[in-house]
mmCIF file of C-alpha atoms and ligand atoms in Angstrom:
data_model
loop_
_atom_site.group_PDB
_atom_site.id
_atom_site.type_symbol
_atom_site.label_atom_id
_atom_site.label_comp_id
_atom_site.label_asym_id
_atom_site.label_seq_id
_atom_site.Cartn_x
_atom_site.Cartn_y
_atom_site.Cartn_z
ATOM 1 C CA MET A 1 101.637 103.118 131.553
ATOM 2 C CA SER A 2 105.186 104.207 130.821
ATOM 3 C CA GLU A 3 105.945 104.761 127.155
ATOM 4 C CA ALA A 4 109.159 102.734 127.539
ATOM 5 C CA GLN A 5 107.386 99.629 128.870
ATOM 6 C CA VAL A 6 107.976 96.504 126.814
ATOM 7 C CA ILE A 7 104.887 94.907 125.277
ATOM 8 C CA PRO A 8 106.066 91.403 124.444
ATOM 9 C CA ALA A 9 104.995 89.019 121.685
ATOM 10 C CA GLY A 10 101.610 87.480 122.465
ATOM 11 C CA LYS A 11 100.079 90.862 123.319
ATOM 12 C CA THR A 12 97.599 92.751 121.141
ATOM 13 C CA ILE A 13 98.275 95.806 118.975
ATOM 14 C CA GLY A 14 95.239 97.893 118.034
ATOM 15 C CA VAL A 15 95.343 99.985 114.884
ATOM 16 C CA LEU A 16 92.951 102.814 114.111
ATOM 17 C CA GLY A 17 92.325 102.898 110.388
ATOM 18 C CA GLY A 18 92.077 99.844 108.169
ATOM 19 C CA GLY A 19 93.860 100.870 104.967
ATOM 20 C CA GLN A 20 97.004 99.466 103.397
ATOM 21 C CA LEU A 21 99.302 100.845 106.090
ATOM 22 C CA GLY A 22 97.324 98.919 108.716
ATOM 23 C CA ARG A 23 97.356 95.847 106.509
ATOM 24 C CA MET A 24 101.136 95.897 106.076
ATOM 25 C CA LEU A 25 101.542 96.541 109.822
ATOM 26 C CA ALA A 26 99.416 93.440 110.496
ATOM 27 C CA GLN A 27 101.509 91.443 108.009
ATOM 28 C CA ALA A 28 104.664 92.454 109.906
ATOM 29 C CA ALA A 29 103.234 92.048 113.431
ATOM 30 C CA GLY A 30 101.849 88.520 112.948
ATOM 31 C CA PRO A 31 105.172 86.739 112.401
ATOM 32 C CA MET A 32 106.629 88.761 115.296
ATOM 33 C CA GLY A 33 104.087 87.044 117.565
ATOM 34 C CA TYR A 34 101.572 89.844 118.091
ATOM 35 C CA ARG A 35 97.835 89.802 117.689
ATOM 36 C CA LEU A 36 96.464 92.760 115.755
ATOM 37 C CA HIS A 37 92.984 94.302 115.947
ATOM 38 C CA VAL A 38 91.704 96.897 113.482
ATOM 39 C CA PHE A 39 89.186 99.681 114.146
ATOM 40 C CA GLU A 40 87.796 101.115 110.921
ATOM 41 C CA PRO A 41 84.459 102.751 110.053
ATOM 42 C CA GLN A 42 84.117 100.907 106.726
ATOM 43 C CA ALA A 43 83.493 97.169 106.725
ATOM 44 C CA LYS A 44 85.738 94.705 104.855
ATOM 45 C CA CYS A 45 88.754 96.993 104.973
ATOM 46 C CA PRO A 46 92.167 95.987 103.550
ATOM 47 C CA ALA A 47 93.715 95.566 107.023
ATOM 48 C CA GLY A 48 90.729 93.638 108.394
ATOM 49 C CA ALA A 49 91.321 90.845 105.879
ATOM 50 C CA VAL A 50 94.653 89.968 107.510
ATOM 51 C CA ALA A 51 93.962 91.067 111.121
ATOM 52 C CA ASP A 52 92.895 88.917 114.082
ATOM 53 C CA LYS A 53 89.834 91.110 114.592
ATOM 54 C CA GLU A 54 88.075 93.918 112.722
ATOM 55 C CA VAL A 55 85.733 96.344 114.478
ATOM 56 C CA ASN A 56 83.569 98.637 112.317
ATOM 57 C CA ALA A 57 82.342 101.776 114.069
ATOM 58 C CA ALA A 58 82.727 105.534 113.778
ATOM 59 C CA TYR A 59 85.853 107.030 115.352
ATOM 60 C CA GLU A 60 83.570 109.331 117.336
ATOM 61 C CA ASP A 61 81.762 106.329 118.894
ATOM 62 C CA ILE A 62 83.505 106.558 122.266
ATOM 63 C CA GLY A 63 81.742 103.417 123.551
ATOM 64 C CA ALA A 64 83.012 101.259 120.685
ATOM 65 C CA LEU A 65 86.438 102.893 120.783
ATOM 66 C CA SER A 66 86.727 102.324 124.542
ATOM 67 C CA ALA A 67 85.776 98.651 124.200
ATOM 68 C CA PHE A 68 88.379 98.309 121.433
ATOM 69 C CA ALA A 69 91.051 100.041 123.531
ATOM 70 C CA ARG A 70 90.391 97.744 126.512
ATOM 71 C CA GLU A 71 91.164 94.703 124.366
ATOM 72 C CA CYS A 72 94.497 96.092 123.160
ATOM 73 C CA ASP A 73 97.828 96.484 124.951
ATOM 74 C CA VAL A 74 98.912 99.348 122.719
ATOM 75 C CA LEU A 75 97.111 101.434 120.108
ATOM 76 C CA THR A 76 98.458 103.174 117.055
ATOM 77 C CA TYR A 77 96.901 104.825 114.000
ATOM 78 C CA GLU A 78 97.568 104.395 110.309
ATOM 79 C CA PHE A 79 95.308 107.136 108.951
ATOM 80 C CA GLU A 80 96.090 110.797 109.429
ATOM 81 C CA ASN A 81 92.505 111.952 109.613
ATOM 82 C CA VAL A 82 91.426 109.891 112.620
ATOM 83 C CA PRO A 83 89.966 112.670 114.798
ATOM 84 C CA ALA A 84 92.214 113.461 117.762
ATOM 85 C CA ALA A 85 89.413 114.283 120.254
ATOM 86 C CA PRO A 86 88.114 110.680 120.715
ATOM 87 C CA LEU A 87 91.703 109.493 121.103
ATOM 88 C CA ARG A 88 92.163 112.024 123.850
ATOM 89 C CA ALA A 89 88.976 110.763 125.505
ATOM 90 C CA ILE A 90 90.245 107.173 125.683
ATOM 91 C CA GLU A 91 93.737 108.140 126.879
ATOM 92 C CA PRO A 92 93.257 106.627 130.372
ATOM 93 C CA LEU A 93 92.358 103.214 128.926
ATOM 94 C CA THR A 94 95.496 102.176 127.066
ATOM 95 C CA LYS A 95 98.805 103.294 125.637
ATOM 96 C CA LEU A 96 98.539 105.255 122.373
ATOM 97 C CA CYS A 97 101.655 105.646 120.197
ATOM 98 C CA PRO A 98 102.264 108.233 118.859
ATOM 99 C CA HIS A 99 100.389 110.350 121.418
ATOM 100 C CA TRP A 100 97.151 111.962 120.188
ATOM 101 C CA SER A 101 98.752 115.409 120.425
ATOM 102 C CA VAL A 102 101.266 114.437 117.702
ATOM 103 C CA LEU A 103 98.390 113.475 115.413
ATOM 104 C CA GLU A 104 96.524 116.668 116.286
ATOM 105 C CA THR A 105 99.528 118.769 115.242
ATOM 106 C CA ALA A 106 100.282 116.863 112.033
ATOM 107 C CA GLN A 107 96.723 116.496 110.720
ATOM 108 C CA ASN A 108 96.048 120.201 110.468
ATOM 109 C CA ARG A 109 98.224 122.286 108.147
ATOM 110 C CA SER A 110 97.878 125.401 110.266
ATOM 111 C CA ARG A 111 98.988 123.676 113.481
ATOM 112 C CA GLU A 112 101.701 121.793 111.570
ATOM 113 C CA LYS A 113 103.173 124.938 109.978
ATOM 114 C CA ASN A 114 103.062 126.845 113.252
ATOM 115 C CA TRP A 115 104.736 123.938 115.043
ATOM 116 C CA LEU A 116 107.560 123.954 112.464
ATOM 117 C CA LYS A 117 107.891 127.724 112.792
ATOM 118 C CA ASN A 118 107.853 127.723 116.603
ATOM 119 C CA ASN A 119 110.392 124.909 116.767
ATOM 120 C CA GLY A 120 112.767 126.473 114.268
ATOM 121 C CA PHE A 121 112.459 123.988 111.383
ATOM 122 C CA PRO A 122 112.869 125.444 107.863
ATOM 123 C CA HIS A 123 109.644 125.505 105.836
ATOM 124 C CA ALA A 124 108.025 127.420 102.977
ATOM 125 C CA ARG A 125 106.890 130.912 103.967
ATOM 126 C CA PHE A 126 103.173 130.886 104.745
ATOM 127 C CA ALA A 127 100.200 132.938 105.889
ATOM 128 C CA GLU A 128 96.981 131.802 107.493
ATOM 129 C CA VAL A 129 93.518 133.066 106.674
ATOM 130 C CA VAL A 130 90.851 132.414 109.284
ATOM 131 C CA ALA A 131 87.357 131.248 108.284
ATOM 132 C CA ASN A 132 85.630 134.100 106.422
ATOM 133 C CA GLY A 133 88.901 136.039 106.481
ATOM 134 C CA ASP A 134 90.495 138.049 103.675
ATOM 135 C CA LEU A 135 91.973 135.468 101.265
ATOM 136 C CA VAL A 136 93.249 138.130 98.865
ATOM 137 C CA ALA A 137 95.169 139.841 101.677
ATOM 138 C CA GLY A 138 96.710 136.446 102.550
ATOM 139 C CA ILE A 139 97.735 135.855 98.936
ATOM 140 C CA ARG A 140 99.248 139.366 98.798
ATOM 141 C CA GLU A 141 101.195 138.691 101.998
ATOM 142 C CA VAL A 142 102.817 135.518 100.626
ATOM 143 C CA GLY A 143 102.931 136.677 97.000
ATOM 144 C CA VAL A 144 102.201 134.880 93.737
ATOM 145 C CA PRO A 145 103.035 132.087 92.892
ATOM 146 C CA CYS A 146 101.637 130.345 95.950
ATOM 147 C CA VAL A 147 99.617 127.298 96.957
ATOM 148 C CA VAL A 148 96.343 127.662 98.881
ATOM 149 C CA LYS A 149 95.574 124.676 101.130
ATOM 150 C CA THR A 150 92.666 123.914 103.451
ATOM 151 C CA ALA A 151 93.846 123.480 107.040
ATOM 152 C CA ASP A 152 92.068 120.153 107.560
ATOM 153 C CA PHE A 153 91.946 116.874 105.646
ATOM 154 C CA GLY A 154 94.936 117.540 103.451
ATOM 155 C CA TYR A 155 97.107 114.802 102.023
ATOM 156 C CA ASP A 156 98.016 113.640 98.519
ATOM 157 C CA GLY A 157 97.302 117.172 97.298
ATOM 158 C CA LYS A 158 93.698 117.058 98.504
ATOM 159 C CA GLY A 159 92.219 120.470 99.281
ATOM 160 C CA GLN A 160 94.867 122.537 97.554
ATOM 161 C CA LEU A 161 95.111 124.866 94.575
ATOM 162 C CA LYS A 162 98.122 126.484 92.948
ATOM 163 C CA VAL A 163 97.866 130.206 92.319
ATOM 164 C CA MET A 164 100.560 130.649 89.686
ATOM 165 C CA THR A 165 99.474 134.075 88.383
ATOM 166 C CA GLU A 166 97.026 136.842 89.307
ATOM 167 C CA ALA A 167 94.567 135.252 86.877
ATOM 168 C CA ASP A 168 94.202 132.248 89.253
ATOM 169 C CA VAL A 169 93.105 134.374 92.229
ATOM 170 C CA PRO A 170 89.336 134.362 91.417
ATOM 171 C CA ALA A 171 89.347 130.544 91.195
ATOM 172 C CA ALA A 172 90.989 130.367 94.638
ATOM 173 C CA LEU A 173 88.411 132.805 96.052
ATOM 174 C CA LYS A 174 85.590 130.671 94.695
ATOM 175 C CA ARG A 175 87.045 127.353 95.870
ATOM 176 C CA PHE A 176 88.064 128.394 99.398
ATOM 177 C CA ALA A 177 85.318 130.915 100.248
ATOM 178 C CA GLY A 178 84.758 131.030 104.014
ATOM 179 C CA GLN A 179 87.325 128.323 104.847
ATOM 180 C CA LEU A 180 90.314 128.356 107.157
ATOM 181 C CA VAL A 181 93.309 128.051 104.827
ATOM 182 C CA VAL A 182 97.076 128.127 104.803
ATOM 183 C CA ILE A 183 98.739 129.949 101.906
ATOM 184 C CA GLU A 184 102.237 128.745 101.130
ATOM 185 C CA GLN A 185 104.899 130.252 98.951
ATOM 186 C CA PHE A 186 105.259 128.069 95.831
ATOM 187 C CA VAL A 187 108.592 126.302 96.143
ATOM 188 C CA ASP A 188 110.395 125.875 92.832
ATOM 189 C CA PHE A 189 112.076 122.729 94.115
ATOM 190 C CA SER A 190 114.776 120.716 92.378
ATOM 191 C CA CYS A 191 113.343 117.546 93.940
ATOM 192 C CA GLU A 192 111.282 116.192 96.809
ATOM 193 C CA VAL A 193 112.694 113.788 99.377
ATOM 194 C CA SER A 194 111.422 112.120 102.529
ATOM 195 C CA ALA A 195 112.820 110.378 105.559
ATOM 196 C CA VAL A 196 111.055 107.823 107.744
ATOM 197 C CA VAL A 197 112.200 107.906 111.350
ATOM 198 C CA ALA A 198 111.332 105.603 114.234
ATOM 199 C CA ARG A 199 111.617 106.492 117.908
ATOM 200 C CA SER A 200 110.950 104.245 120.880
ATOM 201 C CA GLY A 201 109.595 105.234 124.291
ATOM 202 C CA ALA A 202 113.130 104.933 125.660
ATOM 203 C CA GLY A 203 114.207 107.614 123.175
ATOM 204 C CA GLU A 204 116.136 105.327 120.816
ATOM 205 C CA MET A 205 115.968 106.570 117.207
ATOM 206 C CA GLN A 206 116.690 105.119 113.790
ATOM 207 C CA VAL A 207 116.115 106.689 110.401
ATOM 208 C CA PHE A 208 115.705 104.933 107.047
ATOM 209 C CA PRO A 209 117.741 106.084 104.024
ATOM 210 C CA VAL A 210 116.288 109.192 102.383
ATOM 211 C CA ALA A 211 113.946 108.577 99.434
ATOM 212 C CA GLU A 212 113.623 110.783 96.362
ATOM 213 C CA ASN A 213 109.941 111.134 95.540
ATOM 214 C CA ILE A 214 108.311 111.812 92.205
ATOM 215 C CA HIS A 215 104.665 112.849 92.328
ATOM 216 C CA THR A 216 102.144 112.865 89.502
ATOM 217 C CA ASN A 217 98.913 114.801 90.047
ATOM 218 C CA HIS A 218 100.055 115.371 93.674
ATOM 219 C CA ILE A 219 100.119 111.608 94.370
ATOM 220 C CA LEU A 220 103.358 109.735 94.950
ATOM 221 C CA ASP A 221 104.295 107.890 91.775
ATOM 222 C CA PHE A 222 107.891 106.698 92.376
ATOM 223 C CA SER A 223 110.280 106.627 95.349
ATOM 224 C CA ILE A 224 113.941 106.205 94.511
ATOM 225 C CA VAL A 225 116.503 105.050 97.096
ATOM 226 C CA PRO A 226 119.266 106.102 97.408
ATOM 227 C CA ALA A 227 117.921 109.553 96.577
ATOM 228 C CA ARG A 228 119.920 111.251 93.822
ATOM 229 C CA VAL A 229 120.921 114.177 96.029
ATOM 230 C CA THR A 230 124.235 115.248 97.544
ATOM 231 C CA PRO A 231 125.341 113.510 100.757
ATOM 232 C CA ALA A 232 124.919 116.871 102.531
ATOM 233 C CA VAL A 233 121.258 117.109 101.498
ATOM 234 C CA ALA A 234 120.563 113.481 102.505
ATOM 235 C CA ASP A 235 122.254 114.027 105.883
ATOM 236 C CA ARG A 236 120.332 117.237 106.458
ATOM 237 C CA ALA A 237 117.008 115.469 105.818
ATOM 238 C CA GLU A 238 117.886 112.497 108.044
ATOM 239 C CA VAL A 239 119.093 114.683 110.898
ATOM 240 C CA MET A 240 116.055 116.966 110.641
ATOM 241 C CA ALA A 241 113.680 113.983 110.711
ATOM 242 C CA MET A 242 115.324 112.810 113.944
ATOM 243 C CA GLU A 243 115.234 116.295 115.465
ATOM 244 C CA ILE A 244 111.546 116.597 114.622
ATOM 245 C CA ALA A 245 110.835 113.154 116.132
ATOM 246 C CA GLU A 246 112.546 114.183 119.323
ATOM 247 C CA HIS A 247 110.977 117.645 119.591
ATOM 248 C CA ILE A 248 107.461 116.375 118.930
ATOM 249 C CA GLY A 249 107.873 113.513 121.430
ATOM 250 C CA LEU A 250 107.311 110.762 118.871
ATOM 251 C CA VAL A 251 106.894 107.155 119.948
ATOM 252 C CA GLY A 252 106.339 105.201 116.743
ATOM 253 C CA VAL A 253 107.128 106.039 113.142
ATOM 254 C CA LEU A 254 107.018 109.408 111.386
ATOM 255 C CA GLY A 255 107.374 110.245 107.706
ATOM 256 C CA VAL A 256 108.820 113.684 107.001
ATOM 257 C CA GLU A 257 108.475 115.139 103.503
ATOM 258 C CA PHE A 258 110.899 117.787 102.281
ATOM 259 C CA PHE A 259 111.425 120.107 99.351
ATOM 260 C CA VAL A 260 115.034 120.455 98.158
ATOM 261 C CA THR A 261 115.415 123.918 96.655
ATOM 262 C CA ARG A 262 117.596 124.718 93.662
ATOM 263 C CA SER A 263 120.143 126.277 96.031
ATOM 264 C CA GLY A 264 120.302 123.057 98.083
ATOM 265 C CA ASP A 265 118.190 124.168 101.054
ATOM 266 C CA VAL A 266 116.017 121.491 102.626
ATOM 267 C CA LEU A 267 112.536 122.694 103.674
ATOM 268 C CA VAL A 268 110.011 120.607 105.603
ATOM 269 C CA ASN A 269 106.767 120.179 103.670
ATOM 270 C CA GLU A 270 104.719 117.742 105.732
ATOM 271 C CA LEU A 271 104.747 115.476 108.765
ATOM 272 C CA ALA A 272 102.898 112.154 108.838
ATOM 273 C CA PRO A 273 103.035 110.383 112.237
ATOM 274 C CA ARG A 274 102.739 106.896 110.782
ATOM 275 C CA THR A 275 104.469 104.723 108.225
ATOM 276 C CA HIS A 276 104.890 106.494 104.907
ATOM 277 C CA ASN A 277 104.267 105.523 101.291
ATOM 278 C CA SER A 278 107.893 106.350 100.435
ATOM 279 C CA GLY A 279 108.978 103.804 103.066
ATOM 280 C CA HIS A 280 107.368 100.852 101.271
ATOM 281 C CA CYS A 281 110.676 100.131 99.528
ATOM 282 C CA THR A 282 112.055 99.050 102.928
ATOM 283 C CA MET A 283 109.906 95.895 102.665
ATOM 284 C CA ASP A 284 112.243 94.382 100.074
ATOM 285 C CA ALA A 285 115.350 96.560 100.058
ATOM 286 C CA CYS A 286 116.247 96.915 103.755
ATOM 287 C CA ASN A 287 117.214 94.573 106.579
ATOM 288 C CA VAL A 288 114.119 95.827 108.462
ATOM 289 C CA SER A 289 110.842 97.128 107.060
ATOM 290 C CA GLN A 290 109.222 100.327 108.288
ATOM 291 C CA PHE A 291 106.337 98.163 109.560
ATOM 292 C CA GLU A 292 108.542 95.901 111.701
ATOM 293 C CA GLN A 293 110.273 99.039 112.984
ATOM 294 C CA GLN A 294 106.842 100.503 113.865
ATOM 295 C CA VAL A 295 105.987 97.365 115.892
ATOM 296 C CA ARG A 296 109.358 97.595 117.628
ATOM 297 C CA ALA A 297 108.945 101.305 118.436
ATOM 298 C CA ILE A 298 105.418 101.080 119.857
ATOM 299 C CA CYS A 299 106.085 97.835 121.743
ATOM 300 C CA GLY A 300 109.300 99.054 123.365
ATOM 301 C CA LEU A 301 111.603 96.588 121.559
ATOM 302 C CA PRO A 302 115.093 97.668 120.467
ATOM 303 C CA LEU A 303 115.051 99.295 117.022
ATOM 304 C CA VAL A 304 117.031 97.831 114.142
ATOM 305 C CA LYS A 305 119.631 100.028 112.458
ATOM 306 C CA PRO A 306 118.368 100.184 108.852
ATOM 307 C CA GLU A 307 120.709 99.017 106.135
ATOM 308 C CA LEU A 308 119.948 99.306 102.439
ATOM 309 C CA LYS A 309 120.633 95.917 100.858
ATOM 310 C CA SER A 310 120.073 97.115 97.288
ATOM 311 C CA PRO A 311 119.168 100.235 95.298
ATOM 312 C CA VAL A 312 115.397 100.264 94.876
ATOM 313 C CA VAL A 313 112.582 102.103 93.142
ATOM 314 C CA MET A 314 109.066 101.831 94.565
ATOM 315 C CA VAL A 315 106.226 102.234 92.076
ATOM 316 C CA ASN A 316 102.704 102.983 93.293
ATOM 317 C CA ILE A 317 99.865 101.164 91.549
ATOM 318 C CA LEU A 318 96.741 103.307 91.382
ATOM 319 C CA GLY A 319 93.254 102.240 90.370
ATOM 320 C CA ASP A 320 93.886 103.864 86.967
ATOM 321 C CA ALA A 321 95.860 100.729 86.035
ATOM 322 C CA TRP A 322 92.525 98.848 85.829
ATOM 323 C CA ALA A 323 91.261 101.037 82.945
ATOM 324 C CA LYS A 324 91.417 98.068 80.548
ATOM 325 C CA GLY A 325 90.637 95.405 83.147
ATOM 326 C CA GLU A 326 92.794 93.496 85.621
ATOM 327 C CA PRO A 327 96.483 94.253 84.969
ATOM 328 C CA ASP A 328 98.738 91.390 83.865
ATOM 329 C CA TRP A 329 100.309 90.614 87.244
ATOM 330 C CA ALA A 330 102.163 87.586 85.965
ATOM 331 C CA ALA A 331 103.995 89.806 83.470
ATOM 332 C CA VAL A 332 104.954 92.222 86.256
ATOM 333 C CA GLN A 333 106.147 89.372 88.456
ATOM 334 C CA ALA A 334 108.154 87.847 85.635
ATOM 335 C CA LEU A 335 110.448 90.880 85.606
ATOM 336 C CA PRO A 336 113.770 90.394 87.399
ATOM 337 C CA GLY A 337 114.052 92.165 90.746
ATOM 338 C CA VAL A 338 110.352 93.115 90.900
ATOM 339 C CA HIS A 339 108.439 92.463 94.139
ATOM 340 C CA LEU A 340 104.682 93.019 93.976
ATOM 341 C CA HIS A 341 102.483 93.998 96.936
ATOM 342 C CA LEU A 342 98.709 94.290 96.423
ATOM 343 C CA TYR A 343 96.382 95.622 99.102
ATOM 344 C CA GLY A 344 93.327 93.447 98.439
ATOM 345 C CA LYS A 345 91.021 96.376 97.628
ATOM 346 C CA ALA A 346 87.934 95.201 95.779
ATOM 347 C CA GLU A 347 87.158 98.378 93.876
ATOM 348 C CA ALA A 348 89.768 100.045 91.649
ATOM 349 C CA ARG A 349 88.959 103.761 91.472
ATOM 350 C CA PRO A 350 91.188 106.269 89.634
ATOM 351 C CA GLY A 351 93.705 107.734 92.069
ATOM 352 C CA ARG A 352 93.093 105.003 94.679
ATOM 353 C CA LYS A 353 96.246 103.297 95.964
ATOM 354 C CA MET A 354 95.776 99.603 95.119
ATOM 355 C CA GLY A 355 99.300 98.299 95.599
ATOM 356 C CA HIS A 356 102.927 98.940 94.815
ATOM 357 C CA PHE A 357 105.966 97.120 93.533
ATOM 358 C CA ASN A 358 109.597 97.449 94.458
ATOM 359 C CA VAL A 359 112.230 97.146 91.771
ATOM 360 C CA LEU A 360 115.676 96.099 92.998
ATOM 361 C CA ALA A 361 118.748 96.359 90.782
ATOM 362 C CA GLY A 362 122.514 96.638 91.089
ATOM 363 C CA ASP A 363 122.475 100.406 90.623
ATOM 364 C CA VAL A 364 119.848 103.075 91.029
ATOM 365 C CA GLU A 365 119.682 104.113 87.357
ATOM 366 C CA SER A 366 119.013 100.505 86.270
ATOM 367 C CA ALA A 367 116.269 100.197 88.905
ATOM 368 C CA TRP A 368 114.766 103.497 87.726
ATOM 369 C CA ALA A 369 114.779 102.410 84.057
ATOM 370 C CA LEU A 370 113.220 99.026 84.902
ATOM 371 C CA ALA A 371 110.620 100.658 87.154
ATOM 372 C CA ARG A 372 109.407 102.962 84.369
ATOM 373 C CA GLU A 373 109.348 100.091 81.911
ATOM 374 C CA ALA A 374 107.396 97.887 84.326
ATOM 375 C CA LYS A 375 104.934 100.674 85.040
ATOM 376 C CA ALA A 376 104.377 101.326 81.337
ATOM 377 C CA GLY A 377 103.714 97.590 80.946
ATOM 378 C CA LEU A 378 100.958 97.773 83.577
ATOM 379 C CA PHE A 379 98.944 100.018 81.291
ATOM 380 C CA GLY A 380 99.401 97.588 78.406
HETATM 381 P P1 LIG B 1 100.951 118.056 100.149
HETATM 382 O O1 LIG B 1 99.661 117.278 100.179
HETATM 383 O O2 LIG B 1 100.893 119.357 100.850
HETATM 384 O O3 LIG B 1 102.144 117.223 100.556
HETATM 385 O O4 LIG B 1 101.201 118.384 98.593
HETATM 386 C C1 LIG B 1 101.288 117.389 97.617
HETATM 387 C C2 LIG B 1 102.316 117.787 96.576
HETATM 388 O O5 LIG B 1 101.976 119.058 95.989
HETATM 389 C C3 LIG B 1 103.717 117.982 97.141
HETATM 390 O O6 LIG B 1 104.376 116.754 97.318
HETATM 391 C C4 LIG B 1 104.322 118.870 96.058
HETATM 392 O O7 LIG B 1 104.654 118.106 94.904
HETATM 393 C C5 LIG B 1 103.169 119.807 95.703
HETATM 394 N N1 LIG B 1 103.232 121.012 96.582
HETATM 395 C C6 LIG B 1 102.597 121.165 97.771
HETATM 396 N N2 LIG B 1 102.914 122.364 98.335
HETATM 397 C C7 LIG B 1 103.782 122.970 97.501
HETATM 398 C C8 LIG B 1 104.496 124.217 97.527
HETATM 399 N N3 LIG B 1 104.357 125.095 98.536
HETATM 400 N N4 LIG B 1 105.311 124.498 96.487
HETATM 401 C C9 LIG B 1 105.459 123.628 95.449
HETATM 402 N N5 LIG B 1 104.810 122.450 95.359
HETATM 403 C C10 LIG B 1 103.996 122.110 96.366
#
């Protein structure tokens, strides 16, 4: 099936992974007239609660995956660690957007870094150490300070360790013994930004305004839009996100994370071929959400040119907010300009993304002040 073919309302979208990104995709696709099926190993997933159908099976279960694919007119994924091999196996059965090869590149830090290098995109200097290779030699090659990261299953800072001084080297040796790792130069960034880009099968592209991202313990805490960077930096990030989408052959949505160095250089940190946490602000602050844009891109509909209706700050709500019991949602929702989105997860674990809220205000500094105040209020 051609990637540019239109899949009209009434057809069925299949999503692999049943987390909050699948849930918000389902919430956008329903009113647009699509049916949405979810494939997720764990029962009672957040997306399943709002989908037309939930299938629980392992991603490696080719039989179950094939049956799922046959019921859907287009498939996409919302979780970066869906294994690429089963997706490759079911390729003849349905259309998959983005293609499995995009996922395969982005889900492994070694392939991702080499792709950036081979395609000429600026990134932090890095070295690779093969399984059972010489980690110390790799650290010497990049130099200290650096960050050691496992090649697989890395997101939200999982599987990584900073080596700030020589004294940290033994800890890295112990933690990563025998593993395939990527060692990155530590970037002393002035800030982190991201851009969410959508590309359709016909090659049409649209990019959302750049977000400034503040992480705490490696997990996104706040996204601020417009990002407080120079227009040149914002343009550079937006243009690079579109160039990456084109070079990688994206059909769907891609989040690109960047480091902005103190000298104003923009380096690519990570690619995520799906909707992105920093794009959640589009749900309330833009004329089109990243989830509607994802439906449009994978179903071959024209994309909407994103317009920011209001400055916004997105605040992630992690399970930590439940330390003293259920947070006072009514108090959060009583605040002017605050839009709450909860993901329906039953168990609140520390570090688990449970929801977010978007704070809209007349100017970005007011939104930022209100966002911090509202977040502090969550912890009573
Ligand atoms: P990652 O999962 O690779 O996106 O890393 C999560 C966060 O860790 C990033 O958003 C940065 O805040 C920090 N980080 C990762 N790699 C580096 C690096 N090479 N230099 C400085 N900070 C980093």
